[in-house]
mmCIF file of C-alpha atoms in Angstrom:
data_model
loop_
_atom_site.group_PDB
_atom_site.id
_atom_site.type_symbol
_atom_site.label_atom_id
_atom_site.label_comp_id
_atom_site.label_asym_id
_atom_site.label_seq_id
_atom_site.Cartn_x
_atom_site.Cartn_y
_atom_site.Cartn_z
ATOM 1 C CA ALA A 1 -85.030 -19.635 -23.704
ATOM 2 C CA GLN A 2 -81.386 -19.647 -23.217
ATOM 3 C CA SER A 3 -78.917 -17.319 -21.794
ATOM 4 C CA VAL A 4 -74.897 -16.817 -21.610
ATOM 5 C CA THR A 5 -72.970 -15.279 -18.839
ATOM 6 C CA GLN A 6 -69.637 -13.969 -19.017
ATOM 7 C CA LEU A 7 -68.419 -13.846 -15.514
ATOM 8 C CA ASP A 8 -65.776 -11.297 -16.441
ATOM 9 C CA SER A 9 -66.411 -7.935 -18.228
ATOM 10 C CA GLN A 10 -62.764 -7.249 -18.728
ATOM 11 C CA VAL A 11 -59.515 -9.388 -18.165
ATOM 12 C CA PRO A 12 -56.082 -7.656 -17.956
ATOM 13 C CA VAL A 13 -53.232 -9.966 -18.790
ATOM 14 C CA PHE A 14 -49.395 -9.915 -19.429
ATOM 15 C CA GLU A 15 -47.887 -10.750 -22.852
ATOM 16 C CA GLU A 16 -46.978 -14.449 -22.912
ATOM 17 C CA ALA A 17 -48.818 -15.200 -19.981
ATOM 18 C CA PRO A 18 -51.506 -17.890 -19.666
ATOM 19 C CA VAL A 19 -55.482 -16.670 -20.014
ATOM 20 C CA GLU A 20 -58.920 -17.813 -19.577
ATOM 21 C CA LEU A 21 -62.325 -16.337 -20.537
ATOM 22 C CA ARG A 22 -65.084 -17.925 -18.495
ATOM 23 C CA CYS A 23 -68.551 -18.510 -20.253
ATOM 24 C CA ASN A 24 -71.433 -20.115 -18.875
ATOM 25 C CA TYR A 25 -74.804 -21.108 -20.093
ATOM 26 C CA SER A 26 -78.466 -22.054 -19.064
ATOM 27 C CA SER A 27 -80.545 -23.913 -21.496
ATOM 28 C CA SER A 28 -83.486 -26.394 -21.352
ATOM 29 C CA VAL A 29 -82.732 -28.351 -24.616
ATOM 30 C CA SER A 30 -78.737 -28.925 -26.329
ATOM 31 C CA VAL A 31 -77.301 -26.456 -27.580
ATOM 32 C CA TYR A 32 -74.338 -25.461 -30.041
ATOM 33 C CA LEU A 33 -71.750 -23.120 -28.583
ATOM 34 C CA PHE A 34 -69.757 -20.717 -30.085
ATOM 35 C CA TRP A 35 -66.958 -18.080 -29.417
ATOM 36 C CA TYR A 36 -66.601 -14.920 -31.454
ATOM 37 C CA VAL A 37 -63.659 -12.204 -31.424
ATOM 38 C CA GLN A 38 -64.361 -8.657 -32.169
ATOM 39 C CA TYR A 39 -61.501 -6.259 -33.041
ATOM 40 C CA PRO A 40 -62.315 -2.354 -32.326
ATOM 41 C CA ASN A 41 -65.042 -1.188 -35.218
ATOM 42 C CA GLN A 42 -65.132 -4.678 -36.825
ATOM 43 C CA GLY A 43 -67.596 -7.404 -37.131
ATOM 44 C CA LEU A 44 -67.350 -10.560 -35.099
ATOM 45 C CA GLN A 45 -65.008 -13.392 -35.908
ATOM 46 C CA LEU A 46 -65.374 -16.943 -35.281
ATOM 47 C CA LEU A 47 -62.949 -18.300 -33.346
ATOM 48 C CA LEU A 48 -64.146 -21.738 -32.780
ATOM 49 C CA LYS A 49 -67.395 -23.635 -32.071
ATOM 50 C CA TYR A 50 -68.747 -27.086 -30.543
ATOM 51 C CA LEU A 51 -71.400 -28.819 -32.040
ATOM 52 C CA SER A 52 -70.600 -32.329 -31.375
ATOM 53 C CA GLY A 53 -67.825 -34.923 -30.244
ATOM 54 C CA SER A 54 -64.826 -34.271 -28.720
ATOM 55 C CA THR A 55 -65.484 -31.564 -25.728
ATOM 56 C CA LEU A 56 -62.150 -30.015 -26.397
ATOM 57 C CA VAL A 57 -62.490 -27.837 -29.246
ATOM 58 C CA LYS A 58 -59.640 -25.900 -30.882
ATOM 59 C CA GLY A 59 -59.936 -22.576 -33.005
ATOM 60 C CA ILE A 60 -57.919 -20.119 -34.811
ATOM 61 C CA ASN A 61 -55.180 -17.984 -33.394
ATOM 62 C CA GLY A 62 -54.127 -20.769 -30.904
ATOM 63 C CA PHE A 63 -57.446 -20.735 -28.867
ATOM 64 C CA GLU A 64 -59.535 -23.610 -27.286
ATOM 65 C CA ALA A 65 -62.249 -24.294 -25.252
ATOM 66 C CA GLU A 66 -63.704 -26.785 -23.497
ATOM 67 C CA PHE A 67 -67.190 -27.879 -23.189
ATOM 68 C CA ASN A 68 -68.556 -28.997 -19.857
ATOM 69 C CA LYS A 69 -72.018 -30.503 -19.811
ATOM 70 C CA SER A 70 -72.343 -30.923 -16.142
ATOM 71 C CA GLN A 71 -70.868 -27.383 -15.174
ATOM 72 C CA THR A 72 -72.656 -25.318 -18.171
ATOM 73 C CA SER A 73 -69.390 -24.278 -19.116
ATOM 74 C CA PHE A 74 -67.546 -23.425 -22.254
ATOM 75 C CA HIS A 75 -64.553 -21.606 -20.819
ATOM 76 C CA LEU A 76 -61.919 -20.127 -23.655
ATOM 77 C CA ARG A 77 -58.074 -20.670 -23.417
ATOM 78 C CA LYS A 78 -54.946 -19.563 -24.557
ATOM 79 C CA PRO A 79 -51.367 -21.309 -23.047
ATOM 80 C CA SER A 80 -49.530 -17.794 -24.230
ATOM 81 C CA VAL A 81 -51.163 -14.369 -24.993
ATOM 82 C CA HIS A 82 -50.367 -11.733 -27.867
ATOM 83 C CA ILE A 83 -50.530 -8.106 -27.927
ATOM 84 C CA SER A 84 -52.518 -8.732 -30.767
ATOM 85 C CA ASP A 85 -55.052 -10.673 -28.948
ATOM 86 C CA THR A 86 -56.454 -7.443 -27.476
ATOM 87 C CA ALA A 87 -60.226 -7.564 -28.185
ATOM 88 C CA GLU A 88 -63.280 -8.334 -27.388
ATOM 89 C CA TYR A 89 -64.721 -11.942 -26.844
ATOM 90 C CA PHE A 90 -68.307 -13.010 -27.384
ATOM 91 C CA CYS A 91 -69.472 -16.273 -26.021
ATOM 92 C CA ALA A 92 -72.553 -17.575 -27.906
ATOM 93 C CA VAL A 93 -74.951 -20.421 -27.817
ATOM 94 C CA SER A 94 -77.708 -21.753 -30.097
ATOM 95 C CA ASP A 95 -80.813 -24.368 -29.911
ATOM 96 C CA ARG A 96 -79.641 -27.264 -31.362
ATOM 97 C CA GLY A 97 -83.813 -27.992 -32.478
ATOM 98 C CA LYS A 98 -83.952 -24.835 -34.358
ATOM 99 C CA GLY A 99 -83.551 -25.181 -37.868
ATOM 100 C CA TYR A 100 -82.804 -20.963 -38.248
ATOM 101 C CA SER A 101 -80.505 -20.840 -35.659
ATOM 102 C CA THR A 102 -80.426 -17.628 -33.702
ATOM 103 C CA LEU A 103 -77.608 -16.570 -31.482
ATOM 104 C CA THR A 104 -77.860 -15.666 -27.735
ATOM 105 C CA PHE A 105 -74.743 -13.528 -26.640
ATOM 106 C CA GLY A 106 -72.853 -13.204 -23.698
ATOM 107 C CA LYS A 107 -72.300 -9.590 -22.636
ATOM 108 C CA GLY A 108 -68.337 -9.917 -23.929
ATOM 109 C CA THR A 109 -65.188 -9.978 -22.138
ATOM 110 C CA MET A 110 -62.508 -7.623 -23.118
ATOM 111 C CA LEU A 111 -59.208 -8.677 -22.986
ATOM 112 C CA LEU A 112 -56.705 -6.799 -22.163
ATOM 113 C CA VAL A 113 -53.186 -7.749 -23.137
ATOM 114 C CA SER A 114 -49.908 -5.485 -21.922
ATOM 115 C CA PRO A 115 -46.403 -5.896 -22.796
ATOM 116 C CA SER B 1 -65.698 -18.049 -51.053
ATOM 117 C CA GLN B 2 -68.987 -16.441 -49.459
ATOM 118 C CA THR B 3 -68.510 -12.517 -48.617
ATOM 119 C CA ILE B 4 -70.823 -10.207 -46.855
ATOM 120 C CA HIS B 5 -70.925 -6.599 -46.993
ATOM 121 C CA GLN B 6 -72.959 -3.856 -45.124
ATOM 122 C CA TRP B 7 -73.056 -0.104 -45.982
ATOM 123 C CA PRO B 8 -72.606 2.534 -45.053
ATOM 124 C CA ALA B 9 -69.707 1.834 -42.729
ATOM 125 C CA THR B 10 -70.762 4.775 -40.432
ATOM 126 C CA LEU B 11 -73.817 7.110 -40.428
ATOM 127 C CA VAL B 12 -74.542 10.273 -38.400
ATOM 128 C CA GLN B 13 -78.133 10.706 -38.389
ATOM 129 C CA PRO B 14 -80.705 13.537 -36.760
ATOM 130 C CA VAL B 15 -83.499 12.167 -34.100
ATOM 131 C CA GLY B 16 -86.807 11.810 -36.236
ATOM 132 C CA SER B 17 -84.860 11.125 -39.588
ATOM 133 C CA PRO B 18 -85.492 7.812 -41.680
ATOM 134 C CA LEU B 19 -82.856 5.260 -41.881
ATOM 135 C CA SER B 20 -81.941 2.381 -44.362
ATOM 136 C CA LEU B 21 -79.070 -0.217 -43.661
ATOM 137 C CA GLU B 22 -78.350 -2.784 -46.625
ATOM 138 C CA CYS B 23 -76.904 -6.035 -46.081
ATOM 139 C CA THR B 24 -75.681 -8.396 -48.932
ATOM 140 C CA VAL B 25 -73.923 -11.586 -49.255
ATOM 141 C CA GLU B 26 -72.082 -13.238 -52.165
ATOM 142 C CA GLY B 27 -71.258 -16.806 -52.839
ATOM 143 C CA THR B 28 -74.118 -18.695 -51.351
ATOM 144 C CA SER B 29 -77.816 -19.161 -52.070
ATOM 145 C CA ASN B 30 -80.959 -19.085 -50.002
ATOM 146 C CA PRO B 31 -78.859 -18.137 -46.841
ATOM 147 C CA ASN B 32 -80.649 -17.577 -43.261
ATOM 148 C CA LEU B 33 -80.069 -13.517 -42.666
ATOM 149 C CA TYR B 34 -79.860 -11.739 -39.095
ATOM 150 C CA TRP B 35 -79.993 -8.262 -38.065
ATOM 151 C CA TYR B 36 -78.108 -7.741 -34.860
ATOM 152 C CA ARG B 37 -77.641 -4.563 -32.634
ATOM 153 C CA GLN B 38 -74.881 -3.684 -30.363
ATOM 154 C CA ALA B 39 -75.068 -1.062 -27.976
ATOM 155 C CA ALA B 40 -72.426 0.078 -25.437
ATOM 156 C CA GLY B 41 -72.646 -2.305 -22.464
ATOM 157 C CA ARG B 42 -74.989 -4.380 -23.595
ATOM 158 C CA GLY B 43 -73.507 -7.219 -25.680
ATOM 159 C CA LEU B 44 -75.637 -8.127 -29.148
ATOM 160 C CA GLN B 45 -78.986 -8.037 -29.417
ATOM 161 C CA LEU B 46 -80.987 -10.064 -32.053
ATOM 162 C CA LEU B 47 -83.448 -7.816 -34.216
ATOM 163 C CA PHE B 48 -84.847 -9.138 -37.012
ATOM 164 C CA TYR B 49 -84.161 -12.943 -38.795
ATOM 165 C CA SER B 50 -85.122 -14.378 -42.473
ATOM 166 C CA VAL B 51 -85.281 -17.559 -43.961
ATOM 167 C CA GLY B 52 -86.487 -16.729 -47.038
ATOM 168 C CA ILE B 53 -87.297 -13.642 -49.688
ATOM 169 C CA GLY B 54 -89.885 -11.489 -48.084
ATOM 170 C CA GLN B 55 -90.128 -13.997 -44.800
ATOM 171 C CA ILE B 56 -89.454 -11.823 -42.014
ATOM 172 C CA SER B 57 -89.302 -12.678 -38.027
ATOM 173 C CA SER B 58 -89.104 -9.878 -35.618
ATOM 174 C CA GLU B 59 -87.394 -10.769 -32.344
ATOM 175 C CA VAL B 60 -87.650 -7.032 -30.404
ATOM 176 C CA PRO B 61 -90.504 -4.683 -31.011
ATOM 177 C CA GLN B 62 -89.112 -1.323 -31.459
ATOM 178 C CA ASN B 63 -89.408 1.315 -34.641
ATOM 179 C CA LEU B 64 -87.243 -0.587 -36.685
ATOM 180 C CA SER B 65 -88.268 -2.627 -39.539
ATOM 181 C CA ALA B 66 -86.457 -5.552 -42.326
ATOM 182 C CA SER B 67 -87.132 -6.328 -45.557
ATOM 183 C CA ARG B 68 -85.646 -8.951 -47.602
ATOM 184 C CA PRO B 69 -86.130 -7.813 -51.343
ATOM 185 C CA GLN B 70 -83.795 -10.388 -52.975
ATOM 186 C CA ASP B 71 -82.154 -14.244 -51.874
ATOM 187 C CA ARG B 72 -79.127 -12.427 -50.910
ATOM 188 C CA GLN B 73 -79.940 -8.735 -49.829
ATOM 189 C CA PHE B 74 -81.649 -7.406 -46.080
ATOM 190 C CA ILE B 75 -82.462 -4.097 -45.764
ATOM 191 C CA LEU B 76 -83.001 -2.520 -41.861
ATOM 192 C CA SER B 77 -85.142 0.461 -42.104
ATOM 193 C CA SER B 78 -86.840 3.140 -39.712
ATOM 194 C CA LYS B 79 -89.228 5.888 -40.700
ATOM 195 C CA LYS B 80 -88.294 8.239 -37.542
ATOM 196 C CA LEU B 81 -84.705 7.365 -35.426
ATOM 197 C CA LEU B 82 -84.883 7.484 -31.724
ATOM 198 C CA LEU B 83 -81.585 8.417 -29.948
ATOM 199 C CA SER B 84 -81.996 5.223 -28.380
ATOM 200 C CA ASP B 85 -81.180 3.453 -32.169
ATOM 201 C CA SER B 86 -77.627 4.373 -31.866
ATOM 202 C CA GLY B 87 -75.160 1.503 -32.114
ATOM 203 C CA PHE B 88 -73.230 -0.875 -34.080
ATOM 204 C CA TYR B 89 -75.363 -2.476 -36.464
ATOM 205 C CA LEU B 90 -73.929 -6.099 -37.695
ATOM 206 C CA CYS B 91 -75.605 -8.373 -40.355
ATOM 207 C CA ALA B 92 -74.884 -12.205 -40.353
ATOM 208 C CA TRP B 93 -75.666 -15.150 -42.755
ATOM 209 C CA ARG B 94 -75.659 -18.862 -42.329
ATOM 210 C CA ILE B 95 -76.692 -21.659 -44.681
ATOM 211 C CA THR B 96 -78.510 -24.648 -43.862
ATOM 212 C CA GLY B 97 -76.561 -27.412 -42.458
ATOM 213 C CA PRO B 98 -73.338 -25.773 -40.642
ATOM 214 C CA ASN B 99 -74.682 -24.166 -37.646
ATOM 215 C CA THR B 100 -72.649 -21.185 -37.688
ATOM 216 C CA GLN B 101 -73.405 -17.495 -38.345
ATOM 217 C CA TYR B 102 -70.733 -15.245 -40.255
ATOM 218 C CA PHE B 103 -70.799 -11.447 -39.526
ATOM 219 C CA GLY B 104 -70.608 -8.563 -41.913
ATOM 220 C CA PRO B 105 -67.983 -5.739 -41.047
ATOM 221 C CA GLY B 106 -71.050 -3.528 -39.391
ATOM 222 C CA THR B 107 -72.469 -0.239 -39.422
ATOM 223 C CA ARG B 108 -71.866 2.345 -36.491
ATOM 224 C CA LEU B 109 -74.862 4.655 -36.523
ATOM 225 C CA THR B 110 -74.808 7.590 -34.468
ATOM 226 C CA VAL B 111 -78.422 9.559 -33.817
ATOM 227 C CA LEU B 112 -77.948 12.935 -32.981
#
């Protein structure tokens, strides 16, 4: 079984400041890693994913994440945030070995960007 | 391109009433389909998934059920709703190969 811990339930930042949203996971098997974003009353939108290869993954809207196997982390970063980045962000993992690929999500981090 | 639809968008139901939420996917064949529930402060919980017509796997025992009558249709049902069934219900799909799930717009269910 896998688990995902998002260490911060809320992260307030000022516009144009850098931000890091933290994600740690626990798994006895190799995993795929994902970050999704959810705007109010909407579904989840895929930001980026790590399947294999380079541990630094670039996604949409200027976000990137780095997979660190030794620390079992997949932190999300953006060098300069905008007001429009205000949303909830979810980290998720899935088991590489399972064909039907169920996702285990963290509880989410609310990013609050203020002017 | 693929699109996923959910309806209704919002629903207010009394305790003990039945429920039917529908999800359909366009532009793909034989997708894996998933139902998740998002309750306040509890993140996303996988409820059911399906790898094909008539094939349903349940992740959490509860008073909900799911059915897949057609390849691209996934239905979430209940005979009698509980207060604890309130939440935001999300449908997702995935095709074999790329290991990524794509989500629908969701249904906000309030049970009173």
